Amino acid sequence: MQMLLDTLKNTLLVFVEKNLEKKYRLATWGWIFLIYLTGLLFWGMLFDWRQTSLNFHDWEQINLPRMQVIKDALQTTTFPLHVADTTPLHKLTDRFLALPDVITTPQMVLLLFVDVDTFALLDLVIQYTIATAGLIYFRKKYSLSLVTYAIIFFLFNFNGYIQAHYVVGHITWAGYFLFPWFFILVFEFTEKQPTWGWVAKVAFLSFYIILCGSQHHFLWMMLFLSFLGLASWDKIRWIFAAILASGFLSAIRLLPPVLVIGAVGQRAAFRPQAGYMGVTDWLLALTQLHQPDTFRPGIPFPLGYWEFDYFVGLSGAIFLLVFGLLFWIYDQQHNKRFAKLFLPFFITFLLSTGFLYGDSLYHLPIFGSERVISRMVSIPTTLLILIAAIYFDKWLRIGSTTKWIAVAGLILLLNDLTIHARLWNVYQVAKEFTKVQIQFRQSLLANHPDPLYINLLILASSSTILVAITLLFLAYRSSKIKS
């Protein structure tokens, strides 16, 4: 009995004591797995355990019909070129691959075996697992304690931003789950001399994000890298190479959309919206709970609060602001860690507020797809979560009291995020939208001769294949020279 009690005690201590992890590896991985399972329970609660049909808003209007197109293509072994109903493509075109946010990930082969609703949730689990792997790698890289890992795990995976976007049908937000890996590469860039191997990692990560339909996230990442290049002028050629390689590798999905640029520019619905109305507005989004039926005044039209929600509760906000911002700023007087990241952090945050983006970058063809610019705040906020973890973990080592304060903060965080999930689960959100039962009685495919479109796809796929081979060769040669 005493042995069992000692084992239990040591297992609990492993959660807060980093120096015990090597001795109790099984307990360490047990905690990591338990945290992951808790996350699955969060998603289950958020999606009402499949009891509520996904027949509302962007689920019904956009993403599930698009998935059905892919399902039809797989079942009939037909390439999905054109669609019979252009409504899921915003009535811009019948060219299915002409919209950059159409999902074309390899795991869509699962649609041969499951319906579109089930696949949407399976894909979420896949992306969530990829994010978990990234956070585990980040924890190992910076030797974070389990309690710190747990805090950033829930802060990143279950804040109001990703909860709200997914629940209303923004499954193309899968790219968000790749942000930990993106910032791992960003930190690597600032800490080491980049190589072609680094360029290849950025490009292939970006390519997968594009395949996820996360064109918005891809663009925000490229903007962040551009501003990082300005802060790291001596390495800017590597930033330039990474951005170009990412674009040309993703040509198969980024080139066809040039065919609809004109049509997008003529639609009032795609006009730019203002972002957060200053820092205070963002702080309120972190700490105030809002119901799914909350709408924000906007120009030219109101927006649902899911476009501004970033709820993390009071303990989460303190973690971000104190350890992510104040400790980071204070450290510049001493160690100057992550100094190169201040400029890209500041500019991307600034662009997600007010009218700055709409009055500047929006008018350039490549950037005109960003009509709801408040969404881009996820880039600087994710960076803040990761930087806060590093400084917070150092603070934890002051004494045992700080560790139990951290546990109390984690419990408060979990409670707040659970409250948000109960308010924003699909059962509650579905009440706010007109529900239409989707009936897929016939194939949604309607391929027809279209030489311009077909030739553009051939050109784009050639670019993707050629750049992929070139990057793999350069990365291999770079690794050989380094060894």
Short mmCIF file of C-alpha atoms in Angstrom, two decimals, residues 168-383:
data_model
loop_
_atom_site.label_atom_id
_atom_site.label_comp_id
_atom_site.label_asym_id
_atom_site.label_seq_id
_atom_site.Cartn_x
_atom_site.Cartn_y
_atom_site.Cartn_z
CA VAL A 168 -19.15 27.81 -37.25
CA GLY A 169 -17.65 25.61 -39.97
CA HIS A 170 -14.23 27.10 -40.64
CA ILE A 171 -12.55 23.72 -41.10
CA THR A 172 -10.00 25.49 -43.32
CA TRP A 173 -8.60 26.81 -40.03
CA ALA A 174 -6.67 23.53 -39.87
CA GLY A 175 -3.57 25.54 -40.79
CA TYR A 176 -3.73 27.12 -37.33
CA PHE A 177 -2.69 23.76 -35.86
CA LEU A 178 0.57 23.97 -37.83
CA PHE A 179 1.62 27.23 -36.15
CA PRO A 180 3.72 25.47 -33.45
CA TRP A 181 5.83 23.89 -36.19
CA PHE A 182 6.06 27.21 -38.03
CA PHE A 183 7.37 28.98 -34.93
CA ILE A 184 9.78 26.14 -34.18
CA LEU A 185 11.31 26.96 -37.57
CA VAL A 186 11.18 30.69 -36.80
CA PHE A 187 13.06 30.18 -33.53
CA GLU A 188 15.54 27.94 -35.37
CA PHE A 189 16.10 30.75 -37.87
CA THR A 190 16.92 33.25 -35.11
CA GLU A 191 19.17 30.87 -33.18
CA LYS A 192 21.16 29.25 -35.99
CA GLN A 193 22.48 29.95 -39.44
CA PRO A 194 19.73 28.83 -41.85
CA THR A 195 20.42 26.38 -44.66
CA TRP A 196 18.56 24.96 -47.64
CA GLY A 197 17.27 22.35 -45.24
CA TRP A 198 15.52 25.11 -43.30
CA VAL A 199 14.11 26.58 -46.51
CA ALA A 200 12.76 23.16 -47.52
CA LYS A 201 11.09 22.66 -44.12
CA VAL A 202 9.34 26.04 -44.37
CA ALA A 203 8.24 25.36 -47.95
CA PHE A 204 6.83 21.86 -47.32
CA LEU A 205 5.09 23.01 -44.13
CA SER A 206 3.55 25.88 -46.10
CA PHE A 207 2.53 23.50 -48.87
CA TYR A 208 0.65 21.27 -46.44
CA ILE A 209 -1.06 24.33 -44.96
CA ILE A 210 -2.19 25.33 -48.46
CA LEU A 211 -3.52 21.80 -49.04
CA CYS A 212 -5.53 22.24 -45.83
CA GLY A 213 -7.31 25.12 -47.54
CA SER A 214 -5.63 27.49 -45.07
CA GLN A 215 -4.63 30.11 -47.61
CA HIS A 216 -5.21 32.84 -45.00
CA HIS A 217 -2.76 31.26 -42.57
CA PHE A 218 -0.21 30.79 -45.35
CA LEU A 219 -0.37 34.49 -46.18
CA TRP A 220 -0.03 35.55 -42.55
CA MET A 221 3.02 33.31 -42.21
CA MET A 222 4.63 34.81 -45.30
CA LEU A 223 3.97 38.31 -43.97
CA PHE A 224 5.53 37.38 -40.64
CA LEU A 225 8.59 35.99 -42.42
CA SER A 226 8.88 39.16 -44.50
CA PHE A 227 8.96 41.34 -41.40
CA LEU A 228 11.39 38.90 -39.75
CA GLY A 229 13.64 39.41 -42.77
CA LEU A 230 13.63 43.16 -42.14
CA ALA A 231 14.72 42.52 -38.55
CA SER A 232 17.40 40.01 -39.67
CA TRP A 233 18.87 41.80 -42.65
CA ASP A 234 22.02 39.67 -42.66
CA LYS A 235 19.86 36.56 -43.28
CA ILE A 236 17.21 38.11 -45.50
CA ARG A 237 18.26 36.06 -48.54
CA TRP A 238 17.13 32.92 -46.71
CA ILE A 239 13.76 34.51 -45.92
CA PHE A 240 13.41 35.50 -49.56
CA ALA A 241 14.29 31.95 -50.64
CA ALA A 242 11.79 30.42 -48.17
CA ILE A 243 8.93 32.66 -49.35
CA LEU A 244 9.65 32.03 -53.03
CA ALA A 245 10.06 28.28 -52.47
CA SER A 246 6.80 28.15 -50.51
CA GLY A 247 4.94 29.97 -53.25
CA PHE A 248 6.27 27.97 -56.18
CA LEU A 249 5.97 24.63 -54.34
CA SER A 250 2.32 25.48 -53.65
CA ALA A 251 1.71 26.62 -57.24
CA ILE A 252 -0.72 23.75 -57.88
CA ARG A 253 -3.12 25.44 -55.45
CA LEU A 254 -2.03 29.08 -55.69
CA LEU A 255 -1.81 29.62 -59.45
CA PRO A 256 -5.38 28.64 -60.54
CA PRO A 257 -6.94 31.33 -58.28
CA VAL A 258 -5.58 34.04 -60.61
CA LEU A 259 -8.59 33.15 -62.77
CA VAL A 260 -11.02 34.53 -60.16
CA ILE A 261 -9.12 37.57 -58.86
CA GLY A 262 -11.21 39.92 -60.97
CA ALA A 263 -14.50 38.39 -59.82
CA VAL A 264 -13.49 38.60 -56.15
CA GLY A 265 -12.57 42.27 -56.46
CA GLN A 266 -16.03 43.12 -57.80
CA ARG A 267 -17.98 41.58 -54.90
CA ALA A 268 -19.05 43.86 -52.05
CA ALA A 269 -18.96 40.89 -49.65
CA PHE A 270 -15.18 40.69 -50.13
CA ARG A 271 -14.49 44.28 -49.21
CA PRO A 272 -12.09 44.72 -46.25
CA GLN A 273 -13.37 44.85 -42.68
CA ALA A 274 -11.75 46.67 -39.79
CA GLY A 275 -9.78 44.58 -37.32
CA TYR A 276 -9.74 44.92 -33.55
CA MET A 277 -10.41 48.49 -32.46
CA GLY A 278 -7.11 48.86 -30.67
CA VAL A 279 -5.27 46.95 -27.95
CA THR A 280 -8.13 47.33 -25.47
CA ASP A 281 -10.51 45.57 -27.85
CA TRP A 282 -8.11 42.62 -28.11
CA LEU A 283 -7.68 42.51 -24.32
CA LEU A 284 -11.45 42.38 -23.91
CA ALA A 285 -11.60 39.55 -26.44
CA LEU A 286 -9.13 37.63 -24.22
CA THR A 287 -11.09 38.08 -21.02
CA GLN A 288 -14.79 38.61 -21.81
CA LEU A 289 -17.24 35.83 -22.64
CA HIS A 290 -19.73 36.54 -25.42
CA GLN A 291 -22.69 34.47 -26.60
CA PRO A 292 -22.65 33.02 -30.14
CA ASP A 293 -25.45 35.42 -31.15
CA THR A 294 -23.24 38.46 -30.46
CA PHE A 295 -22.58 40.60 -33.51
CA ARG A 296 -19.98 43.32 -33.84
CA PRO A 297 -20.60 46.53 -35.79
CA GLY A 298 -18.47 46.48 -38.91
CA ILE A 299 -17.74 48.31 -42.13
CA PRO A 300 -19.39 47.63 -44.57
CA PHE A 301 -21.55 45.15 -42.54
CA PRO A 302 -21.71 43.60 -39.04
CA LEU A 303 -19.65 40.52 -38.24
CA GLY A 304 -20.34 37.55 -35.98
CA TYR A 305 -18.28 37.54 -32.81
CA TRP A 306 -16.48 34.37 -33.92
CA GLU A 307 -14.31 36.72 -35.99
CA PHE A 308 -13.06 38.46 -32.80
CA ASP A 309 -13.33 35.85 -30.05
CA TYR A 310 -9.98 34.95 -28.42
CA PHE A 311 -11.18 34.06 -24.95
CA VAL A 312 -8.54 32.61 -22.59
CA GLY A 313 -9.92 33.83 -19.26
CA LEU A 314 -8.17 35.97 -16.67
CA SER A 315 -5.43 33.46 -15.82
CA GLY A 316 -4.68 32.92 -19.51
CA ALA A 317 -4.52 36.66 -20.16
CA ILE A 318 -2.16 37.18 -17.20
CA PHE A 319 0.06 34.39 -18.52
CA LEU A 320 0.24 36.03 -21.96
CA LEU A 321 0.70 39.62 -20.85
CA VAL A 322 3.01 39.13 -17.87
CA PHE A 323 5.25 36.30 -19.07
CA GLY A 324 4.82 36.70 -22.81
CA LEU A 325 5.07 40.46 -23.05
CA LEU A 326 6.43 42.08 -19.88
CA PHE A 327 9.10 39.44 -19.18
CA TRP A 328 10.08 39.47 -22.86
CA ILE A 329 10.47 43.26 -22.86
CA TYR A 330 12.33 43.27 -19.54
CA ASP A 331 14.71 40.57 -20.77
CA GLN A 332 15.90 42.86 -23.56
CA GLN A 333 17.97 44.71 -20.94
CA HIS A 334 19.83 41.51 -20.10
CA ASN A 335 19.80 38.46 -22.40
CA LYS A 336 18.00 40.05 -25.37
CA ARG A 337 16.31 36.73 -26.19
CA PHE A 338 14.03 36.71 -29.21
CA ALA A 339 14.91 40.35 -29.96
CA LYS A 340 14.58 39.76 -33.71
CA LEU A 341 10.97 38.70 -33.22
CA PHE A 342 9.76 42.02 -31.83
CA LEU A 343 9.37 43.69 -35.22
CA PRO A 344 7.32 40.92 -36.92
CA PHE A 345 5.27 40.48 -33.73
CA PHE A 346 4.49 44.18 -33.51
CA ILE A 347 3.67 44.70 -37.20
CA THR A 348 1.44 41.64 -37.57
CA PHE A 349 -0.43 42.64 -34.42
CA LEU A 350 -0.76 46.21 -35.69
CA LEU A 351 -2.09 45.01 -39.05
CA SER A 352 -4.81 43.01 -37.31
CA THR A 353 -6.21 46.17 -35.72
CA GLY A 354 -8.12 49.09 -37.17
CA PHE A 355 -8.04 49.99 -40.85
CA LEU A 356 -4.30 49.82 -41.59
CA TYR A 357 -4.40 46.59 -43.60
CA GLY A 358 -7.52 47.59 -45.52
CA ASP A 359 -5.96 50.92 -46.46
CA SER A 360 -2.65 49.43 -47.60
CA LEU A 361 -1.88 45.77 -48.36
CA TYR A 362 -5.47 44.84 -49.19
CA HIS A 363 -5.23 46.78 -52.46
CA LEU A 364 -2.41 44.54 -53.73
CA PRO A 365 -3.72 41.49 -55.68
CA ILE A 366 -1.96 38.86 -53.56
CA PHE A 367 -3.31 40.28 -50.28
CA GLY A 368 -6.87 41.10 -51.34
CA SER A 369 -8.27 37.86 -49.93
CA GLU A 370 -7.89 39.10 -46.34
CA ARG A 371 -11.21 40.84 -45.79
CA VAL A 372 -11.58 40.05 -42.04
CA ILE A 373 -8.18 41.13 -40.83
CA SER A 374 -8.85 40.53 -37.11
CA ARG A 375 -8.18 36.86 -37.89
CA MET A 376 -4.45 37.52 -38.37
CA VAL A 377 -4.01 38.25 -34.65
CA SER A 378 -3.58 34.48 -34.21
CA ILE A 379 -0.02 34.77 -35.52
CA PRO A 380 1.33 37.23 -32.90
CA THR A 381 -0.83 35.68 -30.16
CA THR A 382 0.56 32.19 -30.82
CA LEU A 383 4.08 33.61 -30.68
#
